Coordinates of C-alpha atoms (C1' of nucleotides) in Angstrom, one line a residue:
Chain A
M2 CA -15.1 -17.5 -12.4
A3 CA -13.3 -19.1 -9.5
P4 CA -15.1 -22.0 -7.7
A5 CA -17.4 -21.1 -5.0
D6 CA -15.2 -22.4 -2.2
G7 CA -12.3 -20.2 -3.3
S8 CA -10.0 -23.1 -4.0
V9 CA -7.7 -23.2 -6.9
D10 CA -9.2 -25.1 -9.8
P11 CA -8.2 -28.8 -9.8
I12 CA -8.7 -29.6 -13.4
G13 CA -10.8 -32.7 -13.0
A14 CA -13.0 -31.1 -10.3
V15 CA -14.6 -28.5 -12.6
G16 CA -18.3 -29.0 -12.8
A17 CA -18.0 -32.5 -11.2
V18 CA -20.5 -33.7 -8.6
R19 CA -18.9 -33.6 -5.1
V20 CA -17.2 -37.0 -5.5
R21 CA -14.4 -37.8 -3.1
R22 CA -11.3 -39.1 -4.6
G23 CA -7.9 -39.7 -3.1
R24 CA -6.7 -40.8 0.2
S25 CA -8.6 -38.3 2.3
A26 CA -12.1 -39.5 3.2
E27 CA -13.3 -36.3 4.8
G28 CA -13.2 -34.3 1.6
R29 CA -11.5 -31.2 0.5
A30 CA -13.7 -28.9 2.5
E31 CA -12.4 -30.5 5.7
V32 CA -8.8 -30.1 4.8
R33 CA -9.4 -26.6 3.8
R34 CA -11.0 -25.7 7.1
E35 CA -8.0 -27.3 9.0
L36 CA -5.6 -25.2 6.9
V37 CA -7.5 -22.0 7.6
A38 CA -7.7 -22.8 11.3
A39 CA -4.0 -23.6 11.5
A40 CA -3.1 -20.4 9.6
V41 CA -5.2 -18.2 11.8
R42 CA -3.9 -19.8 14.9
L43 CA -0.2 -19.5 13.9
F44 CA -0.5 -16.0 12.5
A45 CA -2.1 -14.8 15.7
G46 CA 0.3 -16.8 17.9
Q47 CA 3.7 -16.2 16.4
G48 CA 3.1 -13.4 13.9
Y49 CA 2.4 -13.5 10.2
D50 CA 6.0 -12.9 9.0
D51 CA 7.4 -15.5 11.4
T52 CA 5.0 -18.2 10.1
T53 CA 6.0 -20.1 7.0
V54 CA 3.8 -22.0 4.7
D55 CA 5.6 -25.1 5.9
D56 CA 4.4 -24.4 9.4
I57 CA 0.8 -24.1 8.3
A58 CA 0.9 -27.2 6.2
A59 CA 2.6 -29.2 9.0
A60 CA 0.1 -28.0 11.6
A61 CA -2.7 -29.1 9.3
G62 CA -1.1 -32.4 8.7
V63 CA -0.5 -32.0 4.9
G64 CA 2.4 -31.3 2.7
R65 CA 3.6 -27.9 1.7
R66 CA 2.7 -28.6 -1.9
T67 CA -0.9 -29.4 -0.9
F68 CA -1.3 -26.0 0.8
F69 CA -0.8 -24.3 -2.6
R70 CA -3.4 -26.6 -4.1
Y71 CA -6.0 -25.0 -1.7
F72 CA -4.7 -21.4 -1.7
R73 CA -3.0 -19.3 -4.3
S74 CA -0.7 -17.7 -1.8
K75 CA 0.1 -17.6 1.9
E76 CA -2.1 -14.5 2.3
D77 CA -5.0 -16.3 0.7
A78 CA -5.3 -18.7 3.7
I79 CA -7.1 -16.0 5.8
S80 CA -8.9 -14.2 3.0
P81 CA -12.7 -14.3 3.1
D82 CA -14.3 -15.8 0.0
H83 CA -14.7 -12.6 -1.8
D84 CA -15.3 -14.4 -5.1
T85 CA -18.6 -15.7 -3.8
A86 CA -19.7 -12.4 -2.4
L87 CA -18.8 -10.7 -5.7
A88 CA -20.8 -13.2 -7.6
R89 CA -23.8 -12.5 -5.3
V90 CA -23.5 -8.8 -5.8
A91 CA -23.4 -9.3 -9.6
E92 CA -26.5 -11.5 -9.3
V93 CA -28.4 -8.8 -7.4
F94 CA -27.5 -6.2 -10.1
D95 CA -28.2 -8.5 -13.0
S96 CA -31.6 -9.6 -11.7
A97 CA -32.7 -6.1 -10.6
H98 CA -35.8 -4.5 -12.1
P99 CA -34.8 -1.7 -14.6
T100 CA -36.8 0.9 -12.8
E101 CA -35.5 0.3 -9.3
P102 CA -33.7 3.4 -8.0
A103 CA -30.0 3.1 -8.3
I104 CA -29.3 4.0 -4.6
H105 CA -31.9 1.5 -3.4
L106 CA -30.4 -1.2 -5.6
A107 CA -26.9 -0.4 -4.4
L108 CA -28.0 -0.7 -0.8
R109 CA -29.6 -4.1 -1.5
A110 CA -26.4 -5.3 -3.1
G111 CA -24.3 -4.1 -0.2
E112 CA -26.6 -5.9 2.2
T113 CA -25.7 -9.3 0.7
V114 CA -22.0 -8.8 1.5
F115 CA -22.7 -8.7 5.2
D116 CA -23.6 -12.4 5.1
L117 CA -20.0 -13.3 4.1
Y118 CA -18.9 -12.2 7.6
T119 CA -21.9 -13.0 9.8
D120 CA -21.8 -16.7 8.9
D121 CA -18.7 -17.3 11.1
P122 CA -18.3 -14.3 13.4
E123 CA -15.4 -15.7 15.4
L124 CA -13.3 -16.4 12.3
S125 CA -14.3 -13.0 10.9
V126 CA -13.1 -11.2 14.1
Q127 CA -9.7 -13.0 13.9
R128 CA -9.3 -12.1 10.3
F129 CA -10.3 -8.5 11.1
R130 CA -7.5 -8.3 13.7
L131 CA -5.0 -9.8 11.4
T132 CA -5.9 -7.5 8.5
H133 CA -5.7 -4.6 10.9
D134 CA -2.2 -5.4 12.2
V135 CA -0.3 -6.9 9.3
P136 CA 0.5 -4.4 6.6
V137 CA 0.6 -6.9 3.7
L138 CA -2.8 -8.3 4.7
R139 CA -4.3 -4.8 5.0
D140 CA -3.1 -4.0 1.5
R141 CA -4.6 -7.2 0.3
E142 CA -7.9 -6.3 1.9
S143 CA -7.8 -2.9 0.4
A144 CA -7.4 -4.5 -3.0
S145 CA -10.3 -6.8 -2.4
V146 CA -12.5 -4.0 -1.2
D147 CA -11.6 -2.0 -4.3
R148 CA -12.9 -4.9 -6.4
Y149 CA -16.3 -4.4 -4.8
R150 CA -16.2 -0.7 -5.5
R151 CA -15.3 -1.2 -9.1
M152 CA -18.2 -3.7 -9.5
F153 CA -20.7 -1.3 -7.9
T154 CA -19.4 1.6 -10.0
R155 CA -19.5 -0.4 -13.2
Y156 CA -23.1 -1.5 -12.8
L157 CA -24.2 1.9 -11.5
R158 CA -22.5 3.6 -14.5
A159 CA -24.5 1.4 -16.9
R160 CA -27.7 2.4 -15.1
L161 CA -26.9 6.1 -15.0
A162 CA -25.5 6.3 -18.4
D163 CA -28.2 8.6 -19.7
D164 CA -28.1 10.9 -16.7
P165 CA -26.1 14.2 -16.6
D166 CA -22.9 13.5 -14.7
G167 CA -24.0 9.9 -14.6
E168 CA -20.5 8.5 -14.5
L169 CA -19.4 10.8 -11.7
R170 CA -22.6 10.0 -9.7
A171 CA -21.9 6.3 -10.3
A172 CA -18.4 6.7 -8.9
V173 CA -19.6 8.6 -5.9
I174 CA -22.5 6.3 -5.0
G175 CA -20.3 3.2 -5.5
A176 CA -17.5 4.5 -3.4
A177 CA -19.8 5.8 -0.7
V178 CA -21.8 2.6 -0.4
V179 CA -18.7 0.4 -0.2
A180 CA -17.1 2.8 2.3
A181 CA -20.3 2.9 4.5
H182 CA -20.6 -0.9 4.4
N183 CA -17.0 -1.3 5.5
L184 CA -17.3 1.3 8.2
E185 CA -20.3 -0.5 9.8
L186 CA -18.8 -3.9 9.2
R187 CA -15.6 -3.0 10.9
R188 CA -17.4 -1.3 13.7
W189 CA -19.3 -4.6 14.3
L190 CA -16.2 -6.7 14.1
A191 CA -14.2 -4.4 16.4
G192 CA -17.0 -4.6 18.9
G193 CA -16.7 -8.4 19.1
A194 CA -19.2 -9.3 16.4
D195 CA -22.2 -9.5 18.7
A196 CA -25.0 -11.2 16.9
G197 CA -27.5 -8.8 18.5
E198 CA -25.8 -5.8 17.1
I199 CA -25.9 -6.8 13.4
D200 CA -29.3 -5.1 12.8
A201 CA -28.1 -1.8 14.3
C202 CA -25.1 -1.9 11.9
R203 CA -27.4 -2.6 9.0
E204 CA -29.6 0.3 10.0
R205 CA -26.7 2.7 10.2
F206 CA -25.5 1.4 6.8
H207 CA -28.9 2.4 5.3
R208 CA -28.5 5.9 6.6
I209 CA -26.2 6.8 3.7
A210 CA -29.2 6.8 1.4
A211 CA -29.9 10.4 2.6
M212 CA -26.4 11.4 1.9
L213 CA -26.2 10.3 -1.7
P214 CA -26.9 12.4 -4.8
I215 CA -30.6 12.1 -5.8
E216 CA -31.4 10.6 -9.1
P217 CA -33.3 12.1 -11.9
G218 CA -35.1 10.2 -14.6
E219 CA -38.0 8.6 -12.9
P220 CA -41.6 9.9 -12.9
G221 CA -42.0 11.6 -9.6
G222 CA -38.8 10.2 -8.3
E223 CA -37.0 13.5 -8.2
L224 CA -39.5 15.3 -6.0
A225 CA -39.7 12.4 -3.7
A226 CA -35.9 12.3 -3.5
V227 CA -35.7 16.0 -2.9
T228 CA -38.3 15.7 -0.2
Q229 CA -36.3 12.9 1.4
R230 CA -33.2 14.9 1.3
L231 CA -34.9 18.0 2.8
E232 CA -36.4 15.9 5.5
A233 CA -33.1 14.4 6.3
A234 CA -31.5 17.9 6.4
V235 CA -34.3 19.2 8.6
G236 CA -33.8 16.3 10.9
R237 CA -30.1 17.1 11.2
L238 CA -31.0 20.8 11.8
E239 CA -33.3 19.8 14.5
Q240 CA -30.7 17.5 16.1
T241 CA -28.2 20.3 16.2
G242 CA -30.8 22.4 18.1
R243 CA -30.6 25.4 15.8
Chain B
M11 CA 8.2 9.8 7.5
A12 CA 9.9 8.4 4.4
P13 CA 12.3 10.6 2.6
A14 CA 10.8 12.9 0.0
D15 CA 12.3 11.0 -3.0
G16 CA 10.7 7.8 -1.9
S17 CA 14.0 6.0 -1.5
V18 CA 14.7 3.6 1.3
D19 CA 16.3 5.3 4.3
P20 CA 20.1 5.2 4.0
I21 CA 20.9 5.9 7.6
G22 CA 23.5 8.6 7.1
A23 CA 21.4 10.5 4.5
V24 CA 18.6 11.4 6.9
G25 CA 18.4 15.1 7.2
A26 CA 21.8 15.6 5.5
V27 CA 22.4 18.2 2.9
R28 CA 22.5 16.7 -0.6
V29 CA 26.2 15.7 -0.3
R30 CA 27.4 13.1 -2.8
R31 CA 29.3 10.3 -1.4
G32 CA 30.5 7.1 -3.0
R33 CA 31.7 6.2 -6.4
S34 CA 28.9 7.7 -8.4
A35 CA 29.4 11.4 -9.1
E36 CA 25.9 12.1 -10.6
G37 CA 24.1 11.4 -7.3
R38 CA 21.4 9.1 -6.1
A39 CA 18.7 10.9 -8.0
E40 CA 20.3 10.1 -11.3
V41 CA 20.7 6.4 -10.5
R42 CA 17.1 6.3 -9.3
R43 CA 15.8 7.9 -12.5
E44 CA 17.8 5.4 -14.6
L45 CA 16.3 2.5 -12.6
V46 CA 12.8 3.8 -13.0
A47 CA 13.3 4.3 -16.8
A48 CA 14.8 0.8 -17.1
A49 CA 11.9 -0.7 -15.2
V50 CA 9.2 1.0 -17.2
R51 CA 10.9 0.2 -20.4
L52 CA 11.4 -3.5 -19.6
F53 CA 7.9 -4.0 -18.0
A54 CA 6.3 -2.5 -21.1
G55 CA 8.5 -4.4 -23.5
Q56 CA 8.7 -7.9 -22.2
G57 CA 6.0 -7.9 -19.5
Y58 CA 6.1 -7.4 -15.8
D59 CA 6.4 -11.1 -14.8
D60 CA 9.1 -11.8 -17.4
T61 CA 11.3 -9.0 -16.1
T62 CA 13.5 -9.8 -13.1
V63 CA 15.1 -7.4 -10.8
D64 CA 18.4 -8.6 -12.2
D65 CA 17.3 -7.4 -15.6
I66 CA 16.4 -3.9 -14.3
A67 CA 19.6 -3.5 -12.4
A68 CA 21.7 -4.7 -15.3
A69 CA 19.9 -2.3 -17.7
A70 CA 20.6 0.5 -15.3
G71 CA 24.2 -0.5 -14.9
V72 CA 24.1 -1.3 -11.2
G73 CA 24.1 -4.4 -9.1
R74 CA 21.0 -6.3 -8.0
R75 CA 21.7 -5.4 -4.4
T76 CA 21.8 -1.7 -5.3
F77 CA 18.3 -1.9 -6.7
F78 CA 16.9 -2.9 -3.4
R79 CA 18.7 0.1 -1.8
Y80 CA 16.5 2.4 -3.9
F81 CA 13.3 0.5 -3.9
R82 CA 11.7 -1.7 -1.3
S83 CA 10.4 -4.1 -3.9
K84 CA 10.2 -4.8 -7.6
E85 CA 6.7 -3.1 -7.7
D86 CA 8.1 0.0 -6.1
A87 CA 10.2 0.8 -9.1
I88 CA 7.1 2.1 -11.0
S89 CA 5.1 3.5 -8.1
P90 CA 4.5 7.2 -7.9
D91 CA 5.8 8.9 -4.8
H92 CA 2.6 8.6 -2.7
D93 CA 4.5 9.4 0.5
T94 CA 5.1 12.9 -0.7
A95 CA 1.6 13.4 -1.8
L96 CA 0.2 12.0 1.4
A97 CA 2.4 14.5 3.3
R98 CA 1.1 17.3 1.2
V99 CA -2.5 16.2 1.9
A100 CA -1.8 16.1 5.6
E101 CA -0.2 19.6 5.4
V102 CA -3.4 21.0 3.8
F103 CA -5.6 19.5 6.5
D104 CA -3.3 20.5 9.3
S105 CA -3.0 24.1 8.2
A106 CA -6.7 24.6 7.4
H107 CA -8.8 27.1 9.1
P108 CA -11.1 25.5 11.7
T109 CA -14.2 27.1 10.1
E110 CA -13.5 26.0 6.5
P111 CA -16.4 23.8 5.3
A112 CA -15.3 20.1 5.3
I113 CA -16.2 19.5 1.7
H114 CA -14.4 22.6 0.5
L115 CA -11.3 21.5 2.4
A116 CA -11.5 18.0 1.1
L117 CA -11.6 19.3 -2.5
R118 CA -8.6 21.5 -1.8
A119 CA -6.7 18.5 -0.4
G120 CA -7.6 16.4 -3.4
E121 CA -6.4 19.1 -5.7
T122 CA -2.9 18.8 -4.4
V123 CA -2.7 15.1 -5.5
F124 CA -3.1 16.0 -9.1
D125 CA 0.3 17.6 -9.1
L126 CA 2.0 14.2 -8.4
Y127 CA 0.9 13.1 -11.9
T128 CA 1.1 16.3 -13.9
D129 CA 4.8 16.8 -13.2
D130 CA 5.8 14.0 -15.6
P131 CA 2.8 13.2 -17.8
E132 CA 4.6 10.7 -20.1
L133 CA 5.8 8.7 -17.1
S134 CA 2.4 8.9 -15.5
V135 CA 0.7 7.5 -18.6
Q136 CA 3.2 4.6 -18.8
R137 CA 2.6 3.8 -15.1
F138 CA -1.2 4.1 -15.7
R139 CA -1.0 1.5 -18.5
L140 CA 1.0 -0.9 -16.4
T141 CA -1.2 -0.6 -13.3
H142 CA -4.1 -1.1 -15.6
D143 CA -2.8 -4.3 -17.2
V144 CA -0.7 -6.1 -14.5
P145 CA -2.9 -7.4 -11.6
V146 CA -0.3 -7.2 -8.9
L147 CA 0.4 -3.6 -9.8
R148 CA -3.3 -2.8 -9.8
D149 CA -3.7 -4.3 -6.4
R150 CA -0.8 -2.2 -5.2
E151 CA -2.4 0.9 -6.6
S152 CA -5.7 0.0 -4.9
A153 CA -3.8 -0.2 -1.6
S154 CA -2.1 3.2 -2.2
V155 CA -5.4 4.8 -3.1
D156 CA -7.0 3.4 0.0
R157 CA -4.3 5.1 2.1
Y158 CA -5.5 8.5 0.7
R159 CA -9.1 7.5 1.5
R160 CA -8.1 6.6 5.1
M161 CA -6.3 9.9 5.6
F162 CA -9.2 11.9 4.2
T163 CA -11.7 10.1 6.3
R164 CA -9.5 10.4 9.5
Y165 CA -9.2 14.2 9.1
L166 CA -12.8 14.6 8.2
R167 CA -14.0 12.5 11.1
A168 CA -12.1 14.8 13.5
R169 CA -13.8 17.8 11.9
L170 CA -17.3 16.3 11.9
A171 CA -17.0 14.6 15.3
D172 CA -19.7 16.8 16.8
D173 CA -22.2 16.4 13.9
P174 CA -24.9 13.8 13.9
D175 CA -23.8 10.8 11.8
G176 CA -20.4 12.7 11.5
E177 CA -18.4 9.5 11.2
L178 CA -20.6 8.2 8.5
R179 CA -20.5 11.5 6.7
A180 CA -16.7 11.6 7.0
A181 CA -16.5 8.1 5.4
V182 CA -18.9 9.1 2.6
I183 CA -17.1 12.3 1.8
G184 CA -13.7 10.9 2.0
A185 CA -14.5 7.9 -0.2
A186 CA -16.4 10.1 -2.7
V187 CA -13.7 12.7 -3.0
V188 CA -10.9 10.1 -3.6
A189 CA -13.1 8.2 -6.1
A190 CA -13.9 11.3 -8.0
H191 CA -10.3 12.3 -8.0
N192 CA -9.3 9.0 -9.4
L193 CA -12.0 8.9 -12.0
E194 CA -11.0 12.2 -13.5
L195 CA -7.3 11.5 -13.1
R196 CA -7.6 8.2 -14.9
R197 CA -9.8 9.8 -17.6
W198 CA -7.0 12.3 -18.2
L199 CA -4.3 9.7 -18.3
A200 CA -6.3 7.4 -20.6
G201 CA -6.8 10.3 -22.9
G202 CA -3.0 10.7 -23.3
A203 CA -2.5 13.2 -20.5
D204 CA -3.0 16.3 -22.7
A205 CA -1.8 19.3 -20.7
G206 CA -4.7 21.4 -22.1
E207 CA -7.3 19.0 -20.6
I208 CA -6.1 19.2 -17.0
D209 CA -8.3 22.1 -16.1
A210 CA -11.4 20.4 -17.5
C211 CA -10.6 17.4 -15.3
R212 CA -10.2 19.6 -12.3
E213 CA -13.5 21.3 -13.1
R214 CA -15.3 17.9 -13.3
F215 CA -13.7 16.9 -10.1
H216 CA -15.2 19.9 -8.3
R217 CA -18.7 18.9 -9.5
I218 CA -18.9 16.3 -6.7
A219 CA -19.4 19.2 -4.3
A220 CA -23.1 19.2 -5.3
M221 CA -23.4 15.5 -4.7
L222 CA -22.0 15.3 -1.2
P223 CA -24.0 15.5 2.0
I224 CA -24.5 19.0 3.3
E225 CA -23.0 20.0 6.5
P226 CA -24.8 21.3 9.5
G227 CA -23.2 23.4 12.2
E228 CA -22.4 26.7 10.5
P229 CA -24.6 29.8 10.7
G230 CA -26.6 29.8 7.6
G231 CA -24.6 27.0 6.1
E232 CA -27.4 24.5 6.0
L233 CA -29.8 26.7 4.1
A234 CA -27.1 27.6 1.6
A235 CA -26.2 24.0 1.1
V236 CA -29.8 23.0 0.7
T237 CA -30.3 25.7 -1.8
Q238 CA -27.2 24.6 -3.6
R239 CA -28.4 21.0 -3.7
L240 CA -31.9 22.1 -4.9
E241 CA -30.4 24.2 -7.6
A242 CA -28.2 21.3 -8.7
A243 CA -31.3 19.0 -8.7
V244 CA -33.3 21.5 -10.7
G245 CA -30.4 21.8 -13.1
R246 CA -30.5 18.1 -13.6
L247 CA -34.2 18.1 -14.0
E248 CA -34.0 20.8 -16.7
Q249 CA -31.2 18.8 -18.5
T250 CA -33.4 15.8 -18.6
G251 CA -36.1 17.9 -20.3
R252 CA -38.9 17.1 -17.8
Chain C
dT30 C1' -13.0 -60.2 -5.4
dT31 C1' -9.9 -58.3 -8.7
dG32 C1' -8.3 -55.0 -12.0
dT33 C1' -8.6 -50.3 -14.0
dT34 C1' -9.1 -45.5 -13.7
dT35 C1' -8.1 -41.1 -11.7
dA36 C1' -8.1 -37.4 -8.4
dA37 C1' -5.5 -35.9 -4.8
dC38 C1' -1.2 -36.1 -2.3
dG39 C1' 3.9 -35.6 -1.1
dG40 C1' 8.4 -34.8 -2.5
dC41 C1' 11.8 -32.8 -5.3
dA42 C1' 13.9 -29.2 -7.9
dC43 C1' 13.9 -24.7 -9.7
dG44 C1' 13.4 -19.6 -10.4
dT45 C1' 12.9 -15.4 -8.1
dA46 C1' 12.1 -11.9 -4.4
dG47 C1' 14.0 -9.8 -0.6
dT48 C1' 17.6 -9.5 3.3
dG49 C1' 21.9 -9.7 6.1
dC50 C1' 26.6 -9.5 5.9
dC51 C1' 31.1 -8.0 4.4
dG52 C1' 34.9 -6.5 1.8
dT53 C1' 35.9 -2.8 -1.6
dT54 C1' 35.9 1.6 -3.6
dA55 C1' 35.8 6.4 -4.1
dC56 C1' 34.6 10.7 -2.5
dG57 C1' 35.0 14.5 1.1
dC58 C1' 37.4 16.4 4.7
dT59 C1' 41.3 17.6 7.6
Chain D
dA5 C1' 48.6 12.3 2.1
dG6 C1' 45.8 10.0 5.2
dC7 C1' 41.4 9.1 7.4
dG8 C1' 36.4 8.5 7.8
dT9 C1' 32.4 7.2 5.6
dA10 C1' 28.8 6.3 2.4
dA11 C1' 27.5 3.8 -1.4
dC12 C1' 28.4 -0.2 -4.0
dG13 C1' 28.8 -5.3 -5.6
dG14 C1' 28.9 -9.9 -4.4
dC15 C1' 27.7 -13.8 -1.7
dA16 C1' 24.8 -16.6 1.0
dC17 C1' 20.4 -17.5 2.9
dT18 C1' 15.3 -17.9 3.7
dA19 C1' 11.0 -18.3 1.8
dC20 C1' 7.3 -18.0 -1.7
dG21 C1' 5.3 -20.0 -5.6
dT22 C1' 5.3 -23.5 -9.5
dG23 C1' 6.2 -27.5 -12.6
dC24 C1' 6.9 -32.2 -12.6
dC25 C1' 6.5 -36.9 -11.3
dG26 C1' 5.8 -41.1 -8.7
dT27 C1' 2.6 -42.9 -5.3
dT28 C1' -1.7 -43.8 -3.0
dA29 C1' -6.4 -44.7 -2.3
dA30 C1' -11.0 -44.2 -3.6
dA31 C1' -14.6 -45.2 -7.2
dC32 C1' -16.1 -48.1 -10.7
dA33 C1' -16.4 -52.1 -13.9
dA34 C1' -15.8 -56.9 -14.8

DNA sequence: TTGTTTAACGGCACGTAGTGCCGTTACGCT
DNA sequence: AGCGTAACGGCACTACGTGCCGTTAAACAA
């Protein structure tokens, strides 16, 4: 897997204790932050296409070649650290109890991805605007999101392997959970990433549980799920005033 | 919108009757097919990264500059014509009856995308293998698929605007329909794109109807949907032998 | 302190994608 | 036959991304 900080593997740094070598005393993390800050600032100020890697490197006070030692590409400079979040999601699935309902597990896994954006809300909002405006960045974001969907679907497929239409249900649940997560995340970011509204977004995210296909295979689980669905349906009927 | 054949806009060709100009008597479509064939053959033979645009152009007997008059990028040479399919999907949504259930409509719209691949099964299989093996092509495919999801979600959101949790339901239904469509399409392509198996894939695709959140707002619709869901649940219970 | 090791850096050169420009060619039309 | 025009090929240019190499400075040992 890629290193947790998302940097390109420097051969000698693999598995090494954080020992600082080279001329820079502040460490790699500091240089990386400066590059990200410069990239975000320049992209927002003069446009993505009109900003060259030379511009970013010069603004951060490093050479152009060094930029590519920290990021695989120009687009990478503003990408969140999806590798870390993907690893967290995998950890949730791998350490889950075998009898935990798939939908509950999927929601727990989706929860962990929120943290990737809530750690630095301002940066997340800037990234959100850029990925919303620049087509090539939006495409890149789509590809990243699809990696989450594939991971969710793959784990769910293994869990639902014995169920009728298990593969289809895994695809539906995986896609729905990722879509709902993104919907609420983007709503939160579009609203300015107010820290007080995070919980409301998480709550709305959890509402998809009532919209997902119930799972057979557990003692009593089906009836409880049917009841849950019926109650949710009745709640909607009551809200529509019929 | 982009022209139906996916080519880059030649200014004078917009809205013109298919009149052949220039030195090539066979027409643009013929040159385009030769370029696609050369690209697919070279990508599969010597790898995507080891194939330059010069190689493709030379194999097709045209200049490098001409290649970029037919395709926006190297990756575009093997991309299906998503613009046409997206336009068809929009047409289905735009011309739909206002009272048609959203899920039924979404399935109808998804149906039309199958045709994009069934027209030329061999080419679709080759493209499938390339998009499966080459990371940059897979990312591009993810971005294309996400455009379908966004279009589905946008139309569904407008239709479910008055429902409780309508936006969330639109996101779930849109993502689920697109995911199910892709699951069955890729299953069909991975199996060799046998013409006799298309109907089975379409049938499996329609099974997601029983997995999607029921819709309130229609006279008697809720009860029918609940019944449908309960029957589907009972069917699964019976299949599991409980 | 001095010398050795080594990770990170900057610079250079190179291949390739993609674009703007322009002269040329060949087809269609009058 | 002559004209207009659309497509073509070539050229030059920018920028991304990478391999290579000499240099620098930090860490460590003597």
